[in-house]
mmCIF file with all atom_site columns, C-alpha atoms in Angstrom:
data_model
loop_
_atom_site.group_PDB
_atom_site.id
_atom_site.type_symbol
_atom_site.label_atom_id
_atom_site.label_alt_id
_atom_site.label_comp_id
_atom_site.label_asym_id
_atom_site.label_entity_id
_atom_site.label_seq_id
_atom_site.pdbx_PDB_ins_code
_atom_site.Cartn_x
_atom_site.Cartn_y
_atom_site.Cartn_z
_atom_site.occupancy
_atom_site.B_iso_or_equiv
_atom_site.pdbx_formal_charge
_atom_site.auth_seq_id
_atom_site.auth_comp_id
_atom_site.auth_asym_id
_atom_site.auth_atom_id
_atom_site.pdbx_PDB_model_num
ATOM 1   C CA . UNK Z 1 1   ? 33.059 96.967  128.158 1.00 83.00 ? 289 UNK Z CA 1
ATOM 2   C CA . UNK Z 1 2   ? 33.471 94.968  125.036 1.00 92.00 ? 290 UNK Z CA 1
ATOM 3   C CA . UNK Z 1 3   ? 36.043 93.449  124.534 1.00 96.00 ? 291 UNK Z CA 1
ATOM 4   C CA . UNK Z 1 4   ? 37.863 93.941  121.002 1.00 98.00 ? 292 UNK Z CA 1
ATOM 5   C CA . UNK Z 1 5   ? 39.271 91.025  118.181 1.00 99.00 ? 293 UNK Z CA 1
ATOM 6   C CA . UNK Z 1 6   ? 42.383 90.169  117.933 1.00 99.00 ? 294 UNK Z CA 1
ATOM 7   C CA . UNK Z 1 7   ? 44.389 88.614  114.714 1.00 99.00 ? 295 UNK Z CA 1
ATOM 8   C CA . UNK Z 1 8   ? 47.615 86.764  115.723 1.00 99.00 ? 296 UNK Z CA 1
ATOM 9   C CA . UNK Z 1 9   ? 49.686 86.421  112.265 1.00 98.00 ? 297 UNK Z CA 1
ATOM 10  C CA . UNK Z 1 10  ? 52.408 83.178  112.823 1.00 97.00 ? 298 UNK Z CA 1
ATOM 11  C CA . UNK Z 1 11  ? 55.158 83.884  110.026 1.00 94.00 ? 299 UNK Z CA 1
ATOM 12  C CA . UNK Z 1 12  ? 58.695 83.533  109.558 1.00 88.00 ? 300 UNK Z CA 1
ATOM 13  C CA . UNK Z 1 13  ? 60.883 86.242  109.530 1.00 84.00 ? 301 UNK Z CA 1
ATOM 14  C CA . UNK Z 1 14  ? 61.065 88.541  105.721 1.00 84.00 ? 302 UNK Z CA 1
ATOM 15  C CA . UNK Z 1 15  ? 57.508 86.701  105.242 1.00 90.00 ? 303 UNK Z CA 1
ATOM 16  C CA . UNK Z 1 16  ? 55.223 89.873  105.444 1.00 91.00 ? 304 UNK Z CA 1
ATOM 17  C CA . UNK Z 1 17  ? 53.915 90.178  108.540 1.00 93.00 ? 305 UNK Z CA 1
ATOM 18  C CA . UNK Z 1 18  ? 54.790 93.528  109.825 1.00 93.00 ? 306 UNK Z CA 1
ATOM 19  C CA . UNK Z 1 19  ? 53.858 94.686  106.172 1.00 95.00 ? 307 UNK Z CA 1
ATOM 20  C CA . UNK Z 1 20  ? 49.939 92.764  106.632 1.00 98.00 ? 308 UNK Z CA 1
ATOM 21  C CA . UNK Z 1 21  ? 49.795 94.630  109.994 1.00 98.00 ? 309 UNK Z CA 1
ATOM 22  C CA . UNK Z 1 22  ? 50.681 97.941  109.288 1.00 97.00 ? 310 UNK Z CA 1
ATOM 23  C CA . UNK Z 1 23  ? 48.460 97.083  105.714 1.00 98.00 ? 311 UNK Z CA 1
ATOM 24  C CA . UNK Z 1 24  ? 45.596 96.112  108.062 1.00 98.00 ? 312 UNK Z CA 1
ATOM 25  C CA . UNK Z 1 25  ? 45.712 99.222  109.672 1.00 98.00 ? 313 UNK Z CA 1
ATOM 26  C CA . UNK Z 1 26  ? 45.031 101.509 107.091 1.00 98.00 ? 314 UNK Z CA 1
ATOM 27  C CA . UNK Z 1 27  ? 42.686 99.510  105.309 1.00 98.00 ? 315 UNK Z CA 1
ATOM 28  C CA . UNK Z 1 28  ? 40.825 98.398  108.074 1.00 98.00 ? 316 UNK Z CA 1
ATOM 29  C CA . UNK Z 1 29  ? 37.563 101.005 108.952 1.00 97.00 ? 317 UNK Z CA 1
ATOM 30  C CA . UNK Z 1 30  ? 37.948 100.836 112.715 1.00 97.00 ? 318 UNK Z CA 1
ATOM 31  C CA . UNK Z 1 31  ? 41.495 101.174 114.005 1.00 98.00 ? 319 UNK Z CA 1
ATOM 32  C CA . UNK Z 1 32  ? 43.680 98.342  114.887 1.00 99.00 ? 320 UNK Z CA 1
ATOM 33  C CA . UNK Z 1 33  ? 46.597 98.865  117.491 1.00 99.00 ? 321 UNK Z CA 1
ATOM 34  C CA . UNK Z 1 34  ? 49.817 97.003  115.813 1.00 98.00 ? 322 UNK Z CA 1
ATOM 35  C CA . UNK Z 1 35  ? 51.833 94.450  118.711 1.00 97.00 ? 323 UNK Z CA 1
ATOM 36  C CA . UNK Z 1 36  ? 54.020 92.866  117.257 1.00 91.00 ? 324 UNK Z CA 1
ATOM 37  C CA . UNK Z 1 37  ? 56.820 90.581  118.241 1.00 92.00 ? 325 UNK Z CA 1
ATOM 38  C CA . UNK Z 1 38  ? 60.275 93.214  117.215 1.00 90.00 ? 326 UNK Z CA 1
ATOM 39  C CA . UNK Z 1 39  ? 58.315 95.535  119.108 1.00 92.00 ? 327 UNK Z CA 1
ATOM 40  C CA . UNK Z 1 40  ? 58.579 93.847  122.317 1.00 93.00 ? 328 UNK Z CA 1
ATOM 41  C CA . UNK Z 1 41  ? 62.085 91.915  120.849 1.00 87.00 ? 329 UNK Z CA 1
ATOM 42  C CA . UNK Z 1 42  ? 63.563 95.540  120.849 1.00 88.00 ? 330 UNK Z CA 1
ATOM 43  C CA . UNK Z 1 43  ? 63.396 95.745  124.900 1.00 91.00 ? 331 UNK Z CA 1
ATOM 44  C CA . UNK Z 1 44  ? 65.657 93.535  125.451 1.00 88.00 ? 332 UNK Z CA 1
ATOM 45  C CA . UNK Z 1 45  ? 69.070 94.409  126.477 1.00 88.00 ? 333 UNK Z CA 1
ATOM 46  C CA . UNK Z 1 46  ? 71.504 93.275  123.230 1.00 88.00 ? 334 UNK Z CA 1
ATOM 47  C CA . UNK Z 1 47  ? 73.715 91.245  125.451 1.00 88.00 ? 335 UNK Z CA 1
ATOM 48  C CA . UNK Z 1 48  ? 70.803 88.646  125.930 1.00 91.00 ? 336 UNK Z CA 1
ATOM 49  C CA . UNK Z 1 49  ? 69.998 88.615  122.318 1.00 84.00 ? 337 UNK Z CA 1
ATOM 50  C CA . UNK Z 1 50  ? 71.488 86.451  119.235 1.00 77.00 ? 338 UNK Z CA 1
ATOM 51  C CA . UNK Z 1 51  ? 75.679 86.988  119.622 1.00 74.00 ? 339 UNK Z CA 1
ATOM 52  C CA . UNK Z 1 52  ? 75.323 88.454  123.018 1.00 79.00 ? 340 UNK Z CA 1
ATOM 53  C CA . UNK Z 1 53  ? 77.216 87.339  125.983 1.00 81.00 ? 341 UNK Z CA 1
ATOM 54  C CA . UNK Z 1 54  ? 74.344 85.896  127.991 1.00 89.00 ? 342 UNK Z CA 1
ATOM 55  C CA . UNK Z 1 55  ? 72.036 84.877  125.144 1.00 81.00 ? 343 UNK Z CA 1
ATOM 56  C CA . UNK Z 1 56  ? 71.892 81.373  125.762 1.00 82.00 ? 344 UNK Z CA 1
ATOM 57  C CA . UNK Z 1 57  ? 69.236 83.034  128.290 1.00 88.00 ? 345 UNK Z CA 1
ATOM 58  C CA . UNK Z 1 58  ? 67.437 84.956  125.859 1.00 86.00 ? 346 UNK Z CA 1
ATOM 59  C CA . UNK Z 1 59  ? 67.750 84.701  122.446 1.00 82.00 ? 347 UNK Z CA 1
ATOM 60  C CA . UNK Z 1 60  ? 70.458 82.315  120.326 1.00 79.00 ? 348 UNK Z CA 1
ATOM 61  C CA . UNK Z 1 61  ? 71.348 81.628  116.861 1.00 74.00 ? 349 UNK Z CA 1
ATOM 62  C CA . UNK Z 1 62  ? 72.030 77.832  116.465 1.00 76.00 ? 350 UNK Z CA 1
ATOM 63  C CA . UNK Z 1 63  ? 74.036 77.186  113.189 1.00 77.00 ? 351 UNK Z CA 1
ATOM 64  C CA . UNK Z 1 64  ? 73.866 74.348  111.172 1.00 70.00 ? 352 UNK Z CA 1
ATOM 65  C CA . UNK Z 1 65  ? 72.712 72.663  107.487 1.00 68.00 ? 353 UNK Z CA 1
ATOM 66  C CA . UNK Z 1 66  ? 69.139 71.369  105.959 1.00 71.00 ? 354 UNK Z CA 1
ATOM 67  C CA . UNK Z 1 67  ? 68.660 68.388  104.386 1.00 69.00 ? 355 UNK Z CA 1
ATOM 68  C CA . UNK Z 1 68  ? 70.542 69.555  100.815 1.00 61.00 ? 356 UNK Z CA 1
ATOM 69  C CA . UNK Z 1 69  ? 73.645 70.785  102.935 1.00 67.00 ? 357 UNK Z CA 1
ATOM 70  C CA . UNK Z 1 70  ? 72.349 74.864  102.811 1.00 69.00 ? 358 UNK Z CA 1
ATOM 71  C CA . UNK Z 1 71  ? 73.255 76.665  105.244 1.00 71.00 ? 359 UNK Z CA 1
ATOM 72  C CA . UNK Z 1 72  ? 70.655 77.574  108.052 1.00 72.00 ? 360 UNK Z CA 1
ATOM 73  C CA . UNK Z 1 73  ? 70.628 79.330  110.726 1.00 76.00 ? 361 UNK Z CA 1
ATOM 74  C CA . UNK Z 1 74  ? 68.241 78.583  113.873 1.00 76.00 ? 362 UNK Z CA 1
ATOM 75  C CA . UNK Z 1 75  ? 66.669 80.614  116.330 1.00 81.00 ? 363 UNK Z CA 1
ATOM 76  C CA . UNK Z 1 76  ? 66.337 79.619  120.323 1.00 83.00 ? 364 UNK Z CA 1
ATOM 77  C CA . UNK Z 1 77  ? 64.801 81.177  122.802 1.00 87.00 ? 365 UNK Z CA 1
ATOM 78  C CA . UNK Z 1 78  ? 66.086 81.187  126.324 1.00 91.00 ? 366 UNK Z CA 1
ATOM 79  C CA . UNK Z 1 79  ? 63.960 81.360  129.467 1.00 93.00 ? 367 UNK Z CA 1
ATOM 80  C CA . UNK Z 1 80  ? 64.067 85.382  129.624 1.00 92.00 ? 368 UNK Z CA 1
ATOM 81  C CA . UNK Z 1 81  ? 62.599 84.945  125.889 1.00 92.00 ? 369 UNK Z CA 1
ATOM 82  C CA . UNK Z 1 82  ? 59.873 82.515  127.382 1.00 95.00 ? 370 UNK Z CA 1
ATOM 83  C CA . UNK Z 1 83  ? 59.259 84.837  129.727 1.00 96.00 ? 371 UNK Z CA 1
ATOM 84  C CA . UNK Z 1 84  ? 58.765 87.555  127.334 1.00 94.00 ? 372 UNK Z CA 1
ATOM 85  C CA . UNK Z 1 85  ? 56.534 85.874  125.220 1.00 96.00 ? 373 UNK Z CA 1
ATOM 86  C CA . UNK Z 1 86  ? 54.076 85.152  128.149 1.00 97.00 ? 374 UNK Z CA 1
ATOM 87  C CA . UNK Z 1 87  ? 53.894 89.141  128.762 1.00 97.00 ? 375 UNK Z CA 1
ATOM 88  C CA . UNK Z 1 88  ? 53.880 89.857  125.446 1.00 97.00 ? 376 UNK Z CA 1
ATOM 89  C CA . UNK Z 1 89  ? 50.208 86.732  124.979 1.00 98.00 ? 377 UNK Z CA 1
ATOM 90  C CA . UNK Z 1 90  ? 48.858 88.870  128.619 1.00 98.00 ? 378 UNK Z CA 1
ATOM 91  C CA . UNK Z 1 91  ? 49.937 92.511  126.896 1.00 98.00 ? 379 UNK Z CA 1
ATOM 92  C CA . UNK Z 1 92  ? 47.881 91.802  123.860 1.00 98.00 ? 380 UNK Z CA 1
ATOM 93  C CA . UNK Z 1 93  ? 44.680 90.271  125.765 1.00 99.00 ? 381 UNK Z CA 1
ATOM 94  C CA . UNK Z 1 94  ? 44.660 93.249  128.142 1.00 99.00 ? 382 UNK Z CA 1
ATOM 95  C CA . UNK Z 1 95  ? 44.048 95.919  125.251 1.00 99.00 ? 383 UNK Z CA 1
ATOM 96  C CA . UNK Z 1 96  ? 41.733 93.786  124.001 1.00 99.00 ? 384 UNK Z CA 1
ATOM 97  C CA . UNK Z 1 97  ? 40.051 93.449  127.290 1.00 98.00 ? 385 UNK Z CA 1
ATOM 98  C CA . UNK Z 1 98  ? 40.049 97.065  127.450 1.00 98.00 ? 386 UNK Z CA 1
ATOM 99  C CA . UNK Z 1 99  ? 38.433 97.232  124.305 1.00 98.00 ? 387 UNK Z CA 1
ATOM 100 C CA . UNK Z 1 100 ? 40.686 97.985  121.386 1.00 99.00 ? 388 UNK Z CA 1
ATOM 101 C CA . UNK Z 1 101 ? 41.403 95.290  118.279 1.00 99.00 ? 389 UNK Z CA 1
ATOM 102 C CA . UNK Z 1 102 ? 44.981 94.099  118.018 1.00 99.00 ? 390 UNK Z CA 1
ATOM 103 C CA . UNK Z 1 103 ? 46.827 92.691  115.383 1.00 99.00 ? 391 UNK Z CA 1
ATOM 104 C CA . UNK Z 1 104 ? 50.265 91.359  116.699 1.00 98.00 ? 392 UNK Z CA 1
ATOM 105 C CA . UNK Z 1 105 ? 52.394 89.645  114.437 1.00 96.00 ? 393 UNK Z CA 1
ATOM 106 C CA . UNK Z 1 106 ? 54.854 86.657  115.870 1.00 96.00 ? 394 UNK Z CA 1
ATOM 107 C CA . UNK Z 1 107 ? 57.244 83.318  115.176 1.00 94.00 ? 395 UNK Z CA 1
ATOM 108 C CA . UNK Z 1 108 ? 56.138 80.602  116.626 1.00 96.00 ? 396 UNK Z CA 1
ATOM 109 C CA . UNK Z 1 109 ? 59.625 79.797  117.847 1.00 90.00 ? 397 UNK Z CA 1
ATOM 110 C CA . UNK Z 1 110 ? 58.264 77.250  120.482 1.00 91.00 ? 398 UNK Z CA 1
ATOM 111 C CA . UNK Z 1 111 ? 55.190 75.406  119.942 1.00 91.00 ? 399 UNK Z CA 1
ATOM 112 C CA . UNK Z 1 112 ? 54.662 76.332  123.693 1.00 94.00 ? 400 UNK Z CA 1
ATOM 113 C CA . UNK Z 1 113 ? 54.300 79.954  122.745 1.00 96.00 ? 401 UNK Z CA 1
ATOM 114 C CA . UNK Z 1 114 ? 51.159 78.804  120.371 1.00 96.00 ? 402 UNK Z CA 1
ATOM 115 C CA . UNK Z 1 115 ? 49.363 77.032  123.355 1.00 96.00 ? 403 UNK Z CA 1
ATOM 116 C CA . UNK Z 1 116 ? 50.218 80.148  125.876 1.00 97.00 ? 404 UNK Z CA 1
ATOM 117 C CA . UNK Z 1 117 ? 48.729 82.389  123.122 1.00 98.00 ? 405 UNK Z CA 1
ATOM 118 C CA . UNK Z 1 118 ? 45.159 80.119  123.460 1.00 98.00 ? 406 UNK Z CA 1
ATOM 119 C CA . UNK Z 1 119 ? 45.667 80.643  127.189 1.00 97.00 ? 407 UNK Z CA 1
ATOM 120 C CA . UNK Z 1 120 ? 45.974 84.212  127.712 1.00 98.00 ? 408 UNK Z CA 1
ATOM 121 C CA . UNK Z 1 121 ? 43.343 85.039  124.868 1.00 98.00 ? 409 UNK Z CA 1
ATOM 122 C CA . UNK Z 1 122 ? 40.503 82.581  125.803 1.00 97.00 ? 410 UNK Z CA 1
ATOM 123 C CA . UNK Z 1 123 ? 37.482 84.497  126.326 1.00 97.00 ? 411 UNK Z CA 1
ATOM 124 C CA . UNK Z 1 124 ? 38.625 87.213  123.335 1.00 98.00 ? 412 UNK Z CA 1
ATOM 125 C CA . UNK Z 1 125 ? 37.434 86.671  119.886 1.00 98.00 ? 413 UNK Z CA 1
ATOM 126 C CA . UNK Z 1 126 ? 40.955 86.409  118.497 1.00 99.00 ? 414 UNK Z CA 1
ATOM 127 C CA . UNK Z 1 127 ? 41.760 84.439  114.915 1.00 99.00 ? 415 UNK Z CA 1
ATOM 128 C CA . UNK Z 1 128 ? 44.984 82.724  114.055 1.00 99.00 ? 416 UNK Z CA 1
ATOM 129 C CA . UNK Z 1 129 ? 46.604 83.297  111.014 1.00 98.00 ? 417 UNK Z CA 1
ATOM 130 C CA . UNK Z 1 130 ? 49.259 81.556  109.139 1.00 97.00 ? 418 UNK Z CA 1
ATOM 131 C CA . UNK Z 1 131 ? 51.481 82.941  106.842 1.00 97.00 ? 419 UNK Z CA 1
ATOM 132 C CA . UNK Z 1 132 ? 53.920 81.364  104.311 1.00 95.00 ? 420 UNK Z CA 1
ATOM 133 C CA . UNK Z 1 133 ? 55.789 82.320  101.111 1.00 92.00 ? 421 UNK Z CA 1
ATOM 134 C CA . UNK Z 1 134 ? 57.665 80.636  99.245  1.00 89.00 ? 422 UNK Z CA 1
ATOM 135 C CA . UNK Z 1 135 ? 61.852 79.592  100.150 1.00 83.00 ? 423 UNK Z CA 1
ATOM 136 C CA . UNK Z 1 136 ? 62.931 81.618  97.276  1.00 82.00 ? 424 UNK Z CA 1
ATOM 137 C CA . UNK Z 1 137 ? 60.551 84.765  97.575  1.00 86.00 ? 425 UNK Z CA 1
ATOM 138 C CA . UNK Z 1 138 ? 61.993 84.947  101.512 1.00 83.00 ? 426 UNK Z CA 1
ATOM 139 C CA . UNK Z 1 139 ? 65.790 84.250  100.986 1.00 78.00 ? 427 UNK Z CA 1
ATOM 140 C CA . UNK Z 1 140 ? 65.332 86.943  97.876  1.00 86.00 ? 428 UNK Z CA 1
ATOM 141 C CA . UNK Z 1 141 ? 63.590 89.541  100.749 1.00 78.00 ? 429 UNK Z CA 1
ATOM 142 C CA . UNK Z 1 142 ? 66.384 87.699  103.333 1.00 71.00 ? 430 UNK Z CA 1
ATOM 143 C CA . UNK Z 1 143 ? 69.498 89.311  101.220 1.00 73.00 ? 431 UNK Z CA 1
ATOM 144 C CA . UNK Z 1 144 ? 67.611 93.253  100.570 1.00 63.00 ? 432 UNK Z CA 1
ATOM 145 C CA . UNK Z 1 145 ? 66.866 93.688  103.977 1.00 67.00 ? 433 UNK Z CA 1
ATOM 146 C CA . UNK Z 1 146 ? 70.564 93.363  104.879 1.00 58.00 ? 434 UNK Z CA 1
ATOM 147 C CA . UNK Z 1 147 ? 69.689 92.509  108.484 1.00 58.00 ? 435 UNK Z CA 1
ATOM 148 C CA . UNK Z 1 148 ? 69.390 89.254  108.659 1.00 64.00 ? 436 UNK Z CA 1
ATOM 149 C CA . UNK Z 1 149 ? 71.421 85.892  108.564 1.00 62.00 ? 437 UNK Z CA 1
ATOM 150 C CA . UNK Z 1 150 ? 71.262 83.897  105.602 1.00 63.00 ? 438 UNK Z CA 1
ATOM 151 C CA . UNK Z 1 151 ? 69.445 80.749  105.936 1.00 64.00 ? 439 UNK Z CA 1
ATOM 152 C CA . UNK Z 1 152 ? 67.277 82.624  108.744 1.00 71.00 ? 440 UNK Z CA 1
ATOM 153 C CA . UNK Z 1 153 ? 63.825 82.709  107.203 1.00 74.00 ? 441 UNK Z CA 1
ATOM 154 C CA . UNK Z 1 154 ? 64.263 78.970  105.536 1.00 74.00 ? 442 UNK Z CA 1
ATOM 155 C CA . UNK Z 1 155 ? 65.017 77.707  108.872 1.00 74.00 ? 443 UNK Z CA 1
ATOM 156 C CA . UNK Z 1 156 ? 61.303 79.007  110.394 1.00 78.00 ? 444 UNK Z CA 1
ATOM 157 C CA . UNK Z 1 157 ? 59.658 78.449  107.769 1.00 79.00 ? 445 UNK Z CA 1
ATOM 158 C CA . UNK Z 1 158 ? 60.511 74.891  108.024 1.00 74.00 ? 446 UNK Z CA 1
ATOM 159 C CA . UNK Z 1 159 ? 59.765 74.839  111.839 1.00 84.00 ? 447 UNK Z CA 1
ATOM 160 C CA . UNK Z 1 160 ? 57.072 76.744  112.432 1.00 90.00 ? 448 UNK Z CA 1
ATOM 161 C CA . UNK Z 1 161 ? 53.843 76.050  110.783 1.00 93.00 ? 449 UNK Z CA 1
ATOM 162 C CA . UNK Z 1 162 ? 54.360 72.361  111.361 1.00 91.00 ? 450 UNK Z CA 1
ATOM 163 C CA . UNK Z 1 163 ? 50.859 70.842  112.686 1.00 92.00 ? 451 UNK Z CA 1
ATOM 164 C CA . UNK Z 1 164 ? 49.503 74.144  113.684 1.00 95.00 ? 452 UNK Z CA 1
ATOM 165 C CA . UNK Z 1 165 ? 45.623 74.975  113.154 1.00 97.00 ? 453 UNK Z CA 1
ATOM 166 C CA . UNK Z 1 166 ? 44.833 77.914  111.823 1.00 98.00 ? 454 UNK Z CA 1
ATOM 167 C CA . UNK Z 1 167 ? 41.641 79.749  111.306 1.00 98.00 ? 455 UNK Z CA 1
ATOM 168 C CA . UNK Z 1 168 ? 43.117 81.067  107.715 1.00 98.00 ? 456 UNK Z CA 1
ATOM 169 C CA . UNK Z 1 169 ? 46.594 80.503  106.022 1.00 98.00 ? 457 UNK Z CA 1
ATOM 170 C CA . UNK Z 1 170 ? 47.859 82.646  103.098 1.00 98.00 ? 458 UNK Z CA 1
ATOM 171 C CA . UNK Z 1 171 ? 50.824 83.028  101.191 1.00 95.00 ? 459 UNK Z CA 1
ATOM 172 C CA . UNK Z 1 172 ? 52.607 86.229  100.556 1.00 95.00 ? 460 UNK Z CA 1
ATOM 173 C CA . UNK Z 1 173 ? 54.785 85.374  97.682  1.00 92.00 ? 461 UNK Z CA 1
ATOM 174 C CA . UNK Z 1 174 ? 52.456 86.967  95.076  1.00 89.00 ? 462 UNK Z CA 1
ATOM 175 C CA . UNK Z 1 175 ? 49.764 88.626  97.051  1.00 94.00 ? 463 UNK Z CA 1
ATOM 176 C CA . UNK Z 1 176 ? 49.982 92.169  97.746  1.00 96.00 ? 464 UNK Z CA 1
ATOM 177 C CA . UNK Z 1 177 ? 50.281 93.427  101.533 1.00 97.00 ? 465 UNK Z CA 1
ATOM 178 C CA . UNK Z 1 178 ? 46.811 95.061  100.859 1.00 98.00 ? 466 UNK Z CA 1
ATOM 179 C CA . UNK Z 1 179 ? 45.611 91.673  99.566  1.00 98.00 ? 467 UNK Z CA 1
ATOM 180 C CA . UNK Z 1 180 ? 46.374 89.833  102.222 1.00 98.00 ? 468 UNK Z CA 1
ATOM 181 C CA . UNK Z 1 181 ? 44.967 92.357  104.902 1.00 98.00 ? 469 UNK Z CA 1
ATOM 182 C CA . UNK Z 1 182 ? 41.581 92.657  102.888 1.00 98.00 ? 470 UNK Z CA 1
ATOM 183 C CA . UNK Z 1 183 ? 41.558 89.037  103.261 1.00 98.00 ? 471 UNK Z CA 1
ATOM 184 C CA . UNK Z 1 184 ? 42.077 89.257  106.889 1.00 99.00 ? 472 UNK Z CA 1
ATOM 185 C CA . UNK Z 1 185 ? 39.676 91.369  107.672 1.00 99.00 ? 473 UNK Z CA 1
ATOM 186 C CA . UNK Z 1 186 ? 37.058 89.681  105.504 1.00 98.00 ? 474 UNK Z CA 1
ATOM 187 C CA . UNK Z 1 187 ? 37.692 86.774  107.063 1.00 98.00 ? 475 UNK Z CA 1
ATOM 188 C CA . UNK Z 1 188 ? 37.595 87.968  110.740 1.00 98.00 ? 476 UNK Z CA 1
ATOM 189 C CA . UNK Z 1 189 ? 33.777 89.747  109.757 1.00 98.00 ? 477 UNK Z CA 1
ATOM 190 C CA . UNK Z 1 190 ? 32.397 86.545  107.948 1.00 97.00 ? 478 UNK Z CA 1
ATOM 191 C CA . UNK Z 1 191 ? 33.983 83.460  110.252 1.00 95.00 ? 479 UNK Z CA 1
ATOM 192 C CA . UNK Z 1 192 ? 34.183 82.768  113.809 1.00 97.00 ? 480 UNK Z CA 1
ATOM 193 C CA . UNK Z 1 193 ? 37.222 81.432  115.361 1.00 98.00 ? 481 UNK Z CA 1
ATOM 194 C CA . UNK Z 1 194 ? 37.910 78.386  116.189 1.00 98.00 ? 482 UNK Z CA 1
ATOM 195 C CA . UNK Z 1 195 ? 41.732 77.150  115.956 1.00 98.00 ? 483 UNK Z CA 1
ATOM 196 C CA . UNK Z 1 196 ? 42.777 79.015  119.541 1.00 98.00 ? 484 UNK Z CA 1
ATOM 197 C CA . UNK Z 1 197 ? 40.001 76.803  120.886 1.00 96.00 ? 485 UNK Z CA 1
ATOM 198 C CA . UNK Z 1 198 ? 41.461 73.526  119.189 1.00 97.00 ? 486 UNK Z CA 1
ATOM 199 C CA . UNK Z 1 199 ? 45.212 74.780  120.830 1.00 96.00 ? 487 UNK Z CA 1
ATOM 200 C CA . UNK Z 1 200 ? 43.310 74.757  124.442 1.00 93.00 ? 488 UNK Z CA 1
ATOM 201 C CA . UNK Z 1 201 ? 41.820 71.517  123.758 1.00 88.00 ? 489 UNK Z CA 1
ATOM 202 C CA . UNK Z 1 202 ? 45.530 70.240  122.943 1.00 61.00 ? 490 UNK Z CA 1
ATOM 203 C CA . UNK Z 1 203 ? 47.738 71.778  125.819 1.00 49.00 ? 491 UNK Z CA 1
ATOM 204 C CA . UNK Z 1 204 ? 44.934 72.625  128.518 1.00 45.00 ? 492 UNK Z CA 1
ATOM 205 C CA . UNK Z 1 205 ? 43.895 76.331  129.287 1.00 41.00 ? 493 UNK Z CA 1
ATOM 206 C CA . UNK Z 1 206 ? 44.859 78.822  131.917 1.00 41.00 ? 494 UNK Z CA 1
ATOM 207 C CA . UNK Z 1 207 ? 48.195 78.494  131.786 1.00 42.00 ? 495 UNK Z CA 1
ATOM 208 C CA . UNK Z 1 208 ? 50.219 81.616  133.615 1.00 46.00 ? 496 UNK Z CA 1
ATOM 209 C CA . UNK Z 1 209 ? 53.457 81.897  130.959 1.00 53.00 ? 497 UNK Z CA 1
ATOM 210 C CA . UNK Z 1 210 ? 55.270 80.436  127.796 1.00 60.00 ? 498 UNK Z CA 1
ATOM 211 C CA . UNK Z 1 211 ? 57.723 78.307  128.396 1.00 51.00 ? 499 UNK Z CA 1
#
């Protein structure tokens, strides 16, 4: 069997990425499943996540300031939260190696989580896409979605794209969720990957987890 593409979006949180997914679904002509990161987030039991009593194991929030004295707030995954993220890399290969094209959207909380991702889909046409937007487009989404902690997005977007390849990068503060998924998908039909492949060359493939 053939096995199907994958697109692995790297974004901080209010950035877009569910939004390009779900966009890249419908505009897409052969379907897409959608695997993202709250998906699999939303398994885990509350008391190992953010204020939880144990989730120093999973997931944290580390407060603190940036450079101008802001308020920030970080995100730290925990060993259950490494562990998840090495499912989640084997998860999204399987359906591929079963066939179907994935798009799974994710924070790159760990560079260790990029260089598992290269692991588990080596072998799998997959393309790695970074997305940005602007600190005052995502602290503006930050405050409507009501769900998050101020200082949040800032804090990833500061973190997370630092020194990572990418086989495309765009930027969602004035491009359209369609926009960016017809970008996407052109990209994916006219370019072959290539920055999974530099993220093996860096860390080493066949590694078994993240973390």
């Amino acid at each position: 069997m053939k096995a199907g593409l994958v697109v692995v979006v790297n974004g901080a949180s209010s950035s877009g990425k569910t939004s390009l997914a779900r966009a890249l679904q419908l505009v897409a002509p052969d379907p897409w499943l959608h695997a993202g990161i709250d998906r699999f987030w939303g398994m885990m039991p509350q008391g190992w996540m953010q204020l939880g009593a144990r989730a120093g194991e999973g997931v944290s929030w580390r407060r603190g300031e940036d450079e101008l004295g802001r308020p920030v707030v970080h995100t730290v995954p925990g060993p259950v939260a490494d562990r998840l993220a090495g499912g989640i890399h084997r998860a999204v290969a399987a359906l591929a190696r079963a066939g179907s094209n994935v798009v799974s959207d994710d924070v790159f909380f760990d560079r260790a989580w990029a260089g598992d991702w290269a692991a588990a889909l080596d072998g799998i046409d997959a393309w790695l896409v970074g997305l940005h937007c602007s600190d005052d487009e995502l602290e503006r989404r930050e405050r409507g979605r009501g769900d998050r902690e101020p200082g949040e997005a800032r804090a990833e977007a500061a973190a997370i794209h630092e020194g990572m390849p990418y086989d495309l990068e765009l930027d969602s503060s004035s491009l359209s969720s369609d926009a960016l998924a017809v970008a996407v998908l052109d990209h994916v039909a006219g370019a072959r990957p290539w920055a999974l492949e530099v993220l093996r060359g860096d860390t080493g493939a066949g590694g078994d987890g993240a973390g």
